[in-house]
Short mmCIF file of C-alpha atoms and ligand atoms in Angstrom, two decimals:
data_model
loop_
_atom_site.label_atom_id
_atom_site.label_comp_id
_atom_site.label_asym_id
_atom_site.label_seq_id
_atom_site.Cartn_x
_atom_site.Cartn_y
_atom_site.Cartn_z
CA MET A 534 98.38 77.97 126.29
CA ALA A 535 101.25 77.12 128.37
CA GLU A 536 104.63 76.73 127.29
CA THR A 537 106.69 74.52 129.74
CA SER A 538 110.23 74.90 128.46
CA LYS A 539 113.06 75.64 130.82
CA SER A 540 114.06 78.91 129.14
CA TRP A 541 110.26 80.14 128.78
CA LYS A 542 109.84 79.50 132.58
CA GLN A 543 112.98 81.24 133.64
CA LEU A 544 111.75 84.21 131.49
CA THR A 545 108.24 84.00 133.16
CA ARG A 546 109.88 84.23 136.47
CA ALA A 547 112.17 86.99 135.60
CA ALA A 548 109.11 89.03 134.45
CA THR A 549 107.30 88.51 137.85
CA GLN A 550 110.46 89.82 139.72
CA CYS A 551 111.06 93.03 137.68
CA ILE A 552 107.34 94.02 136.40
CA ASP A 553 107.19 96.72 139.39
CA THR A 554 110.56 98.15 138.74
CA PRO A 555 110.10 101.68 137.41
CA LEU A 556 111.71 101.97 133.81
CA SER A 557 113.43 105.12 135.12
CA ASP A 558 115.38 102.64 137.39
CA TRP A 559 116.52 100.77 134.40
CA LEU A 560 117.61 104.00 132.59
CA ALA A 561 119.75 104.82 135.52
CA GLN A 562 122.03 101.81 135.12
CA PRO A 563 125.55 102.75 134.45
CA ALA A 564 126.64 102.63 130.61
CA ARG A 565 123.03 101.98 129.74
CA PHE A 566 123.15 103.33 126.17
CA GLU A 567 126.55 101.99 125.43
CA ASN A 568 125.46 98.49 126.81
CA PHE A 569 122.11 98.39 124.92
CA SER A 570 122.33 100.13 121.64
CA HIS A 571 123.87 98.25 118.64
CA GLN A 572 124.83 99.26 115.22
CA ALA A 573 125.01 97.40 111.76
CA ALA A 574 124.66 98.31 108.03
CA GLY A 575 124.51 101.98 109.16
CA LEU A 576 121.70 101.70 111.42
CA LEU A 577 121.60 102.18 115.13
CA VAL A 578 119.14 100.40 117.27
CA ASP A 579 118.72 101.74 120.83
CA LEU A 580 117.26 99.23 123.17
CA SER A 581 118.36 101.12 126.22
CA LYS A 582 114.87 102.38 127.02
CA GLN A 583 113.59 98.82 127.14
CA ARG A 584 113.11 96.79 130.40
CA ILE A 585 116.06 94.57 129.82
CA ASP A 586 119.29 93.99 131.47
CA SER A 587 122.10 91.70 130.93
CA ASP A 588 120.54 88.87 132.94
CA ILE A 589 117.24 89.18 130.86
CA LYS A 590 119.15 89.54 127.66
CA SER A 591 120.91 86.20 128.54
CA LYS A 592 117.80 84.44 129.30
CA LEU A 593 116.18 85.64 125.96
CA LEU A 594 119.26 84.57 124.07
CA ASN A 595 118.94 80.91 125.76
CA LEU A 596 115.21 80.88 124.62
CA ALA A 597 116.66 81.74 121.12
CA GLU A 598 119.23 78.99 121.22
CA SER A 599 116.67 76.49 122.45
CA ARG A 600 114.75 77.07 119.44
CA ALA A 601 117.84 76.57 117.31
CA LEU A 602 117.63 79.84 116.06
CA PRO A 603 121.28 79.93 114.48
CA GLN A 604 120.40 76.98 112.52
CA ARG A 605 116.96 78.27 111.35
CA ILE A 606 118.73 81.42 110.06
CA GLU A 607 120.92 79.18 107.94
CA ASP A 608 118.05 77.23 106.71
CA LEU A 609 116.36 80.67 105.58
CA PHE A 610 119.59 81.67 103.58
CA THR A 611 120.33 78.23 102.07
CA GLY A 612 116.76 77.80 100.81
CA ALA A 613 115.29 75.05 103.03
CA ALA A 614 111.59 74.90 102.85
CA VAL A 615 110.88 77.34 105.73
CA ASN A 616 107.43 78.07 104.25
CA SER A 617 106.19 74.43 105.73
CA THR A 618 102.80 74.62 104.62
CA GLN A 619 103.48 75.37 100.93
CA GLN A 620 106.87 73.39 100.92
CA ARG A 621 108.78 76.43 99.63
CA PRO A 622 111.88 78.17 100.49
CA ALA A 623 111.75 82.08 101.16
CA LEU A 624 114.51 83.23 99.24
CA HIS A 625 113.91 87.01 98.95
CA THR A 626 117.58 87.63 100.26
CA ALA A 627 118.68 85.98 97.10
CA LEU A 628 117.44 88.97 95.17
CA ARG A 629 119.69 91.33 97.13
CA ALA A 630 122.88 89.43 96.68
CA ALA A 631 123.04 86.33 94.44
CA PRO A 632 124.06 83.28 96.59
CA GLU A 633 127.43 82.16 95.22
CA ASP A 634 126.39 78.32 95.88
CA ARG A 635 123.08 78.70 94.01
CA PRO A 636 124.08 79.55 90.46
CA GLU A 637 120.53 78.42 89.33
CA ILE A 638 119.11 81.35 91.22
CA ALA A 639 121.42 83.93 89.54
CA ALA A 640 120.56 82.35 86.33
CA VAL A 641 116.89 83.23 86.55
CA VAL A 642 117.22 86.32 88.30
CA ALA A 643 119.93 88.22 86.28
CA PRO A 644 117.99 88.01 82.86
CA VAL A 645 114.76 89.52 84.38
CA GLN A 646 117.05 92.14 86.11
CA ALA A 647 118.72 93.10 83.04
CA ARG A 648 115.42 93.45 81.09
CA LEU A 649 114.05 95.53 83.81
CA ASN A 650 117.24 97.86 83.65
CA ASP A 651 116.80 98.29 80.00
CA LEU A 652 113.06 99.26 80.46
CA VAL A 653 113.90 101.70 83.08
CA SER A 654 116.49 103.49 81.37
CA ARG A 655 114.54 103.62 78.12
CA VAL A 656 111.54 105.19 80.19
CA ARG A 657 113.78 107.63 82.13
CA ASP A 658 115.58 108.98 79.11
CA GLY A 659 112.78 109.26 76.95
CA ARG A 660 113.45 106.46 74.54
CA TRP A 661 110.49 104.50 75.28
CA LEU A 662 107.71 106.04 73.40
CA GLY A 663 104.05 105.75 73.80
CA TYR A 664 101.75 104.53 70.65
CA SER A 665 101.79 108.25 69.31
CA GLY A 666 105.49 108.72 69.67
CA LYS A 667 105.56 110.65 72.78
CA ALA A 668 107.62 109.97 75.98
CA LEU A 669 106.05 108.78 78.99
CA THR A 670 105.51 111.17 81.99
CA ASP A 671 103.41 108.94 84.35
CA VAL A 672 103.56 105.45 85.73
CA VAL A 673 100.40 103.97 87.37
CA HIS A 674 101.33 100.88 89.27
CA ILE A 675 98.22 98.87 90.02
CA GLY A 676 98.57 96.09 92.84
CA ILE A 677 97.76 95.45 96.40
CA GLY A 678 99.45 94.03 99.66
CA GLY A 679 102.84 92.87 98.96
CA SER A 680 102.63 94.03 95.27
CA GLN A 681 102.03 97.69 96.46
CA LEU A 682 103.04 98.26 99.88
CA GLY A 683 106.80 98.01 99.63
CA PRO A 684 107.08 99.78 96.34
CA GLU A 685 104.70 102.72 97.46
CA LEU A 686 106.75 103.02 100.57
CA ALA A 687 110.00 103.23 98.98
CA SER A 688 108.81 105.35 95.99
CA LEU A 689 107.53 107.92 98.37
CA ALA A 690 110.60 107.66 100.85
CA LEU A 691 113.11 108.10 98.04
CA VAL A 692 111.31 110.53 95.85
CA SER A 693 114.06 113.23 96.02
CA GLN A 694 116.45 110.88 94.22
CA SER A 695 114.29 111.19 91.24
CA ARG A 696 115.30 113.88 88.63
CA SER A 697 114.56 112.49 85.11
CA ALA A 698 111.91 110.27 86.67
CA PRO A 699 108.29 109.75 85.48
CA ARG A 700 105.72 110.61 88.18
CA VAL A 701 104.58 107.31 89.96
CA HIS A 702 101.18 106.65 91.14
CA PHE A 703 99.68 103.69 93.08
CA VAL A 704 96.23 102.11 92.85
CA ALA A 705 95.33 99.32 95.20
CA ASN A 706 91.99 99.74 96.70
CA ILE A 707 89.05 98.13 94.70
CA ASP A 708 86.97 101.51 95.57
CA ARG A 709 86.78 103.06 92.24
CA ALA A 710 87.72 106.36 93.70
CA ALA A 711 91.46 104.96 93.78
CA LEU A 712 91.61 104.52 90.30
CA ASP A 713 89.73 107.65 89.39
CA ALA A 714 91.98 109.87 91.57
CA VAL A 715 94.88 108.83 89.70
CA LEU A 716 93.41 108.89 86.16
CA LEU A 717 92.01 112.18 86.50
CA GLY A 718 94.27 114.47 84.58
CA LEU A 719 96.37 111.77 83.13
CA ASN A 720 97.26 111.58 79.36
CA PRO A 721 96.78 107.93 78.11
CA GLU A 722 99.50 108.67 75.23
CA ARG A 723 102.10 109.31 78.05
CA SER A 724 101.05 106.80 80.79
CA LEU A 725 102.48 103.50 81.42
CA PHE A 726 100.46 100.96 83.49
CA ILE A 727 102.26 98.39 85.61
CA ILE A 728 99.93 95.44 86.61
CA ALA A 729 101.69 93.75 89.63
CA SER A 730 100.45 90.51 90.93
CA LYS A 731 102.11 87.45 91.88
CA SER A 732 99.16 85.31 91.37
CA PHE A 733 97.54 87.58 88.69
CA SER A 734 94.11 86.62 90.13
CA THR A 735 93.91 89.05 93.11
CA LEU A 736 90.30 90.48 92.82
CA GLU A 737 91.20 94.30 93.53
CA THR A 738 94.23 94.08 91.06
CA GLN A 739 92.10 92.20 88.35
CA VAL A 740 89.10 94.69 88.73
CA ASN A 741 91.28 97.99 88.70
CA ALA A 742 93.65 96.50 85.74
CA ALA A 743 90.61 95.81 83.63
CA SER A 744 88.99 99.20 84.26
CA ALA A 745 92.42 100.89 83.60
CA ARG A 746 92.51 98.97 80.20
CA SER A 747 88.89 100.04 79.39
CA TRP A 748 89.81 103.50 80.32
CA PHE A 749 92.98 103.43 77.92
CA LEU A 750 91.04 101.78 75.14
CA GLU A 751 88.21 104.13 75.24
CA ARG A 752 90.80 107.05 74.62
CA VAL A 753 93.17 105.49 72.40
CA GLY A 754 90.96 103.41 70.22
CA HIS A 755 93.05 100.39 69.19
CA LEU A 756 94.34 97.46 70.77
CA ASP A 757 97.97 97.34 69.51
CA ALA A 758 98.64 100.44 71.62
CA ILE A 759 98.39 98.23 74.73
CA GLY A 760 101.81 97.01 73.88
CA LYS A 761 103.29 100.32 74.64
CA HIS A 762 101.56 101.11 77.61
CA PHE A 763 100.96 97.93 79.79
CA ILE A 764 103.45 95.80 81.73
CA ALA A 765 102.91 92.80 83.82
CA ILE A 766 104.75 91.62 86.89
CA SER A 767 103.76 88.07 88.10
CA SER A 768 104.46 84.54 88.47
CA ASN A 769 101.42 83.60 86.50
CA THR A 770 102.74 84.61 83.08
CA GLY A 771 99.98 82.79 81.17
CA ALA A 772 97.24 84.88 83.01
CA ALA A 773 99.22 88.09 82.03
CA ALA A 774 99.15 87.12 78.66
CA GLU A 775 95.41 86.40 78.49
CA PHE A 776 94.86 89.83 79.68
CA GLY A 777 96.60 91.00 76.61
CA ILE A 778 100.13 91.88 78.05
CA GLU A 779 103.02 90.72 75.67
CA PRO A 780 105.56 88.43 76.88
CA ALA A 781 108.37 91.14 76.05
CA ASN A 782 106.24 93.39 78.62
CA THR A 783 105.91 90.53 81.36
CA PHE A 784 108.52 90.29 84.25
CA GLU A 785 108.53 87.17 86.22
CA LEU A 786 108.36 86.35 89.81
CA TRP A 787 109.17 83.07 91.41
CA ASP A 788 107.40 81.00 94.00
CA TRP A 789 110.26 81.47 96.34
CA VAL A 790 109.51 85.08 96.61
CA GLY A 791 106.57 85.75 98.94
CA GLY A 792 104.17 88.76 98.20
CA ARG A 793 105.27 90.83 101.22
CA PHE A 794 109.03 90.13 100.57
CA SER A 795 108.88 90.99 96.93
CA LEU A 796 109.89 94.70 96.90
CA TRP A 797 113.41 93.41 95.95
CA SER A 798 112.09 91.79 92.68
CA ALA A 799 110.26 93.07 89.58
CA VAL A 800 107.82 94.34 91.87
CA GLY A 801 110.24 96.98 92.66
CA LEU A 802 109.85 98.54 89.19
CA PRO A 803 108.13 101.66 90.15
CA VAL A 804 111.00 102.36 92.65
CA MET A 805 113.41 101.69 89.85
CA LEU A 806 111.71 104.20 87.59
CA ALA A 807 111.39 106.54 90.34
CA ILE A 808 114.97 106.46 91.63
CA GLY A 809 116.85 104.85 88.75
CA THR A 810 118.38 101.42 88.54
CA ARG A 811 121.54 102.65 90.45
CA GLY A 812 119.40 103.88 93.38
CA PHE A 813 117.56 100.64 93.30
CA GLN A 814 121.19 98.82 93.59
CA GLN A 815 121.74 100.80 96.70
CA LEU A 816 118.53 99.77 98.31
CA LEU A 817 119.37 96.23 97.41
CA ALA A 818 122.93 96.67 98.78
CA GLY A 819 121.44 98.13 102.05
CA ALA A 820 119.31 95.06 102.60
CA ALA A 821 122.13 92.81 101.51
CA ALA A 822 124.18 94.39 104.16
CA MET A 823 121.49 93.67 106.98
CA ASP A 824 121.51 90.02 105.60
CA LYS A 825 125.18 89.62 105.98
CA HIS A 826 124.95 90.91 109.54
CA PHE A 827 121.92 88.84 110.38
CA ARG A 828 123.64 85.70 108.91
CA HIS A 829 127.10 86.09 110.25
CA THR A 830 126.79 87.92 113.55
CA ALA A 831 126.37 86.08 116.99
CA LEU A 832 122.97 86.44 118.46
CA VAL A 833 124.19 88.56 121.18
CA ASP A 834 125.04 91.40 118.75
CA ASN A 835 122.76 90.50 116.05
CA LEU A 836 120.22 93.57 115.58
CA PRO A 837 117.14 91.53 114.25
CA VAL A 838 117.50 88.94 116.77
CA LEU A 839 117.82 91.39 119.38
CA MET A 840 114.67 93.27 118.26
CA ALA A 841 112.88 89.98 117.88
CA LEU A 842 113.58 88.96 121.34
CA THR A 843 112.74 92.36 123.00
CA GLY A 844 109.40 92.21 121.26
CA ILE A 845 108.75 88.83 122.65
CA TRP A 846 109.73 89.97 126.19
CA ASN A 847 107.54 92.75 126.00
CA TYR A 848 104.40 90.87 124.61
CA ASN A 849 104.90 87.31 126.13
CA PHE A 850 106.30 88.02 129.25
CA LEU A 851 105.43 91.58 130.15
CA GLY A 852 101.85 91.43 128.62
CA VAL A 853 102.09 94.37 126.54
CA THR A 854 99.68 93.60 123.72
CA ASN A 855 100.05 96.32 121.13
CA HIS A 856 103.01 97.84 119.34
CA ALA A 857 103.19 101.20 117.62
CA ILE A 858 105.26 102.18 114.75
CA LEU A 859 106.27 105.90 115.04
CA PRO A 860 108.38 107.09 112.27
CA TYR A 861 109.61 110.71 112.53
CA SER A 862 109.78 111.35 108.84
CA GLU A 863 107.04 112.53 106.53
CA ARG A 864 108.62 110.38 103.87
CA LEU A 865 108.40 107.10 105.90
CA ARG A 866 104.62 107.87 106.41
CA LEU A 867 103.68 104.52 104.95
CA LEU A 868 105.96 102.49 107.10
CA PRO A 869 103.28 101.57 109.84
CA GLU A 870 100.99 100.20 106.88
CA TYR A 871 103.95 98.26 105.31
CA LEU A 872 104.99 96.60 108.62
CA GLN A 873 101.39 95.85 109.34
CA GLN A 874 101.39 93.40 106.46
CA LEU A 875 104.95 92.27 106.87
CA GLU A 876 104.30 91.55 110.65
CA MET A 877 100.79 90.76 111.18
CA GLU A 878 100.28 88.94 107.76
CA SER A 879 103.51 86.85 108.70
CA ASN A 880 102.95 86.17 112.37
CA GLY A 881 99.29 86.56 112.97
CA LYS A 882 98.96 82.66 113.30
CA SER A 883 97.59 80.46 116.15
CA VAL A 884 98.61 77.08 114.73
CA SER A 885 102.22 75.87 115.12
CA ASN A 886 104.29 74.38 112.30
CA SER A 887 103.03 70.99 113.30
CA GLY A 888 99.64 71.85 112.85
CA LYS A 889 98.78 72.15 116.65
CA PRO A 890 97.65 75.12 118.51
CA VAL A 891 100.62 77.31 119.39
CA SER A 892 101.68 77.27 122.98
CA ASN A 893 102.14 80.98 123.35
CA HIS A 894 100.39 83.99 121.97
CA THR A 895 101.66 85.35 118.75
CA MET A 896 102.07 88.89 117.32
CA PRO A 897 100.67 91.93 119.02
CA ILE A 898 98.53 94.44 117.25
CA LEU A 899 100.68 96.62 115.35
CA TRP A 900 99.64 100.09 114.30
CA GLY A 901 101.16 103.64 114.30
CA GLY A 902 101.57 106.88 112.35
CA ARG A 903 104.07 109.53 111.64
CA GLY A 904 105.57 111.95 114.10
CA THR A 905 104.90 114.73 114.76
CA ASN A 906 101.30 114.50 113.35
CA GLY A 907 100.45 111.65 115.63
CA GLN A 908 101.29 113.92 118.70
CA HIS A 909 98.44 115.96 118.06
CA ALA A 910 96.11 113.02 117.65
CA PHE A 911 96.65 109.53 119.37
CA TYR A 912 99.58 110.18 121.66
CA GLN A 913 97.10 111.49 124.33
CA LEU A 914 96.05 107.89 124.64
CA LEU A 915 99.77 106.90 124.83
CA HIS A 916 100.70 109.14 127.47
CA GLN A 917 97.60 108.90 129.72
CA GLY A 918 95.53 105.97 128.37
CA SER A 919 94.87 103.05 130.74
CA ARG A 920 96.63 100.23 128.86
CA SER A 921 100.38 99.80 128.14
CA PHE A 922 102.09 99.84 124.65
CA THR A 923 105.45 99.56 123.28
CA ALA A 924 106.82 101.72 120.23
CA ASP A 925 109.47 101.79 117.66
CA PHE A 926 110.56 105.45 117.04
CA ILE A 927 112.25 105.54 113.63
CA LEU A 928 114.43 108.56 113.05
CA THR A 929 116.26 109.77 109.88
CA ASN A 930 119.44 111.88 110.50
CA GLY A 931 121.01 114.36 108.17
CA GLY A 932 119.94 117.59 107.00
CA GLU A 933 122.30 119.53 109.24
CA ASP A 934 124.31 121.02 106.32
CA ALA A 935 120.95 122.28 104.60
CA PRO A 936 120.03 126.04 104.88
CA ALA A 937 119.39 127.17 108.39
CA GLN A 938 115.63 127.09 108.13
CA ILE A 939 115.49 123.64 106.74
CA ALA A 940 117.85 122.21 109.31
CA ASP A 941 115.65 123.89 112.00
CA HIS A 942 112.60 121.52 110.62
CA GLN A 943 115.03 118.61 111.03
CA ARG A 944 116.27 119.37 114.29
CA TRP A 945 112.80 120.08 115.74
CA LEU A 946 111.61 116.59 114.41
CA LEU A 947 114.41 114.81 116.14
CA ALA A 948 113.85 116.92 119.29
CA ASN A 949 110.15 115.87 119.33
CA ALA A 950 110.95 112.30 118.89
CA LEU A 951 113.40 112.10 121.79
CA GLY A 952 111.08 114.21 123.73
CA GLN A 953 108.32 111.93 123.38
CA SER A 954 110.16 108.70 123.99
CA GLN A 955 111.69 110.26 127.20
CA ALA A 956 108.06 111.29 128.29
CA MET A 957 106.95 107.66 127.73
CA ALA A 958 109.70 106.21 129.65
CA GLN A 959 109.91 108.58 132.51
CA GLY A 960 106.51 110.27 132.73
CA GLN A 961 105.58 113.20 135.20
CA HIS A 962 104.12 113.29 138.64
CA ASP A 963 101.85 116.27 139.16
CA PRO A 964 99.76 117.31 142.17
CA ASP A 965 96.78 117.46 139.84
CA PRO A 966 96.18 113.85 138.83
CA HIS A 967 94.94 114.91 135.36
CA LYS A 968 98.14 116.27 134.76
CA THR A 969 100.03 113.18 135.80
CA VAL A 970 101.79 111.26 133.13
CA ILE A 971 102.38 107.77 134.34
CA GLY A 972 105.26 106.81 131.94
CA GLY A 973 106.97 103.40 132.15
CA HIS A 974 106.44 102.55 128.35
CA ALA A 975 109.29 100.87 126.79
CA THR A 976 110.35 102.08 123.39
CA THR A 977 113.21 101.30 120.74
CA THR A 978 114.71 103.99 118.68
CA ILE A 979 116.07 103.23 115.42
CA VAL A 980 118.27 105.84 113.76
CA LEU A 981 119.05 105.86 109.96
CA PRO A 982 122.14 107.96 109.12
CA GLU A 983 120.07 109.48 106.33
CA LEU A 984 116.90 108.57 104.41
CA SER A 985 118.85 107.08 101.44
CA PRO A 986 118.10 103.97 99.28
CA PHE A 987 120.65 102.08 101.28
CA SER A 988 119.41 102.77 104.81
CA LEU A 989 115.83 102.17 103.71
CA GLY A 990 117.14 98.73 102.25
CA ALA A 991 118.80 98.10 105.59
CA LEU A 992 115.73 98.96 107.68
CA LEU A 993 113.29 96.96 105.70
CA ALA A 994 115.61 93.78 105.73
CA LEU A 995 115.93 94.32 109.58
CA TYR A 996 112.27 94.00 110.22
CA GLU A 997 111.93 91.43 107.79
CA HIS A 998 114.57 89.23 109.68
CA LYS A 999 112.95 90.41 113.17
CA VAL A 1000 109.54 88.90 111.73
CA PHE A 1001 111.44 85.65 110.71
CA CYS A 1002 113.06 85.29 114.35
CA GLN A 1003 109.82 85.65 116.02
CA GLY A 1004 108.26 83.12 113.83
CA VAL A 1005 110.88 80.68 114.89
CA ILE A 1006 110.50 81.36 118.43
CA TRP A 1007 106.76 81.12 118.18
CA ASP A 1008 107.11 77.95 116.04
CA ILE A 1009 104.76 79.34 113.10
CA ASN A 1010 105.07 79.30 109.39
CA SER A 1011 105.80 83.22 108.89
CA PHE A 1012 105.53 82.81 105.07
CA ASP A 1013 101.94 81.54 104.42
CA GLN A 1014 98.83 83.59 104.75
CA TRP A 1015 95.77 81.17 104.74
CA GLY A 1016 93.50 83.50 107.02
CA VAL A 1017 93.15 86.00 104.30
CA GLU A 1018 91.20 83.49 101.95
CA LEU A 1019 87.71 83.13 103.81
CA GLY A 1020 86.39 86.57 103.60
CA LYS A 1021 87.64 86.96 100.11
CA ARG A 1022 85.42 83.85 99.15
CA LEU A 1023 82.49 84.83 101.06
CA ALA A 1024 82.38 88.20 99.21
CA ILE A 1025 81.81 86.37 95.89
CA PRO A 1026 78.16 85.14 96.32
CA ILE A 1027 77.56 88.46 98.07
CA PHE A 1028 78.56 90.41 95.03
CA GLU A 1029 75.84 88.44 93.03
CA GLN A 1030 73.23 89.02 95.86
CA LEU A 1031 73.87 92.72 96.09
CA ALA A 1032 72.98 92.87 92.49
CA GLY A 1033 69.78 90.72 93.15
CA LYS A 1034 70.89 88.07 91.13
CA SER A 1035 70.92 85.15 93.56
CA PRO A 1036 68.96 84.20 96.86
CA LEU A 1037 70.06 85.33 100.19
CA LEU A 1038 71.64 82.30 101.98
CA GLN A 1039 73.77 84.22 104.81
CA ASP A 1040 73.21 84.65 108.49
CA ALA A 1041 70.38 87.09 109.61
CA SER A 1042 72.73 89.98 110.07
CA THR A 1043 74.32 89.74 106.69
CA GLN A 1044 71.17 89.20 105.05
CA GLY A 1045 69.75 92.26 106.88
CA LEU A 1046 72.63 94.31 105.75
CA ILE A 1047 72.23 93.10 101.92
CA LYS A 1048 68.49 93.99 101.94
CA HIS A 1049 69.42 97.41 103.55
CA LEU A 1050 72.04 98.12 100.96
CA ARG A 1051 69.91 97.27 98.25
CA LYS A 1052 66.88 99.31 99.38
CA THR A 1053 68.95 102.41 100.18
CA LYS A 1054 71.14 102.26 97.06
CA THR A 1055 71.64 105.49 95.44
CA THR A 1056 70.72 105.76 91.79
CA ASP A 1057 71.93 107.99 89.06
CA GLU A 1058 68.47 109.49 89.35
CA ASP A 1059 68.75 110.44 92.98
CA ARG A 1060 72.19 112.22 92.43
O1 F6P B 2109 96.44 89.53 101.22
C1 F6P B 2109 96.86 88.41 100.61
C2 F6P B 2109 97.82 88.53 99.73
O2 F6P B 2109 98.01 87.23 99.15
C3 F6P B 2109 99.28 89.06 100.05
O3 F6P B 2109 100.03 88.14 100.70
C4 F6P B 2109 99.75 89.45 98.86
O4 F6P B 2109 100.72 90.45 99.04
C5 F6P B 2109 98.41 90.28 98.15
O5 F6P B 2109 97.40 89.37 98.43
C6 F6P B 2109 98.49 90.49 96.61
O6 F6P B 2109 98.58 89.23 95.96
P1 F6P B 2109 99.13 89.18 94.40
O7 F6P B 2109 100.35 89.74 94.26
O8 F6P B 2109 99.02 87.81 94.06
O9 F6P B 2109 97.91 90.08 93.62
#
């Protein structure tokens, strides 16, 4: 793996020259914050705690130019087949603001959106009645990956917006415990099930949906009731119909919307139900504001571009191989999981667009957890572990006009975030080596003006576009995910073998595990 382009070599040289400079020296540069923090769509992205100066920044921008990034951004927005292995565009941006030059997109999106709005207002104002004439109180969203992570994150993040909203629950895992935890205490007469699956063939969703339907029918007794209690969101409308969901209750997805970019489509229905259609429009508007910034701002001031380049600098040139997402917000606690799919499923690739092995490593390990909880768990390793890391701190402002006690919580939250990023950057020397904190860990801080639908939309679009830019620079297709298929396929015969229905053909280890699992299985009698 060795990239030989001029811009790459220049950066490699720059990294060797600066690797030993303490981060505190960079922080001491004049006008550090003014020069390296940027704002767009209401968000502040502070890169001043990164090992970047104007020279490195311009070398990184040269790299982006050398990859024709501006042209590739246009390709994304204008519907070129940026998903090269599937020959598809990735037009999730068109769901946030209808492209003026693509009337055919608006023509398919608008009617679905109108039907969704109608459904949402009927459920929220109590006009949608269950089979026995009662209004709905609970919504169970069944889906996984892109058909779950975004809607669950956004519903949780924006829950305070919901007044006349039903309670929204999510079931993703095929572990029956996930479904049972939600069904327990639900009244089928007042429950609405959303089956969200772009393909309508994902194992987990299929199994959970079938079990939810059985649970419902066992209590209700007649098939006709399905019409008032089951909704499908899918691009495979035929399979949804076979499952028994009426066309009137089926909302379409298109192949130009990737699963992990589908929050903005009908997949966002639980969010619409939780915060209302006006709130959802704000979420779209926030994302559209970031889209506009991304498409029309020069690379030098372009937030997603700068975040992407900073990530590449840390990973490919400074050798930092893991990146933590640290939201200082209870309501954004699902952000690390959401970004794991967005970033790792998009850019965890080792074959370039042309089908050859990539010339550079792609995508660091991304992980994380909410502050302040993480401070009492994994931060010890961050401060004194033997490996380096980078991190994004995500802060939400606001709450100062709340009653004093509530405002104190918020101020403590922010104080802890800033204290931690400072400690990571500067460290602390102590005569006792056990108490020394090395520091020197570069971090980015993103500040949302408040946790609103608009700012959340802008934040998620910021990361989507960062991922796209990194994919362009690494020359990979960020929009496919072939790597997830093999393990799923191998599970199919194992399912039969665990039941003793077919001979064991696996390797010795897998055979041994299957035999052990069969032998030690707990039966009802043992319990
Ligand atoms: O994990 C693979 C994947 O295809 C994701 O890309 C997708 O978001 C998820 O499965 C769910 O897929 P579907 O919406 O088709 O059920």
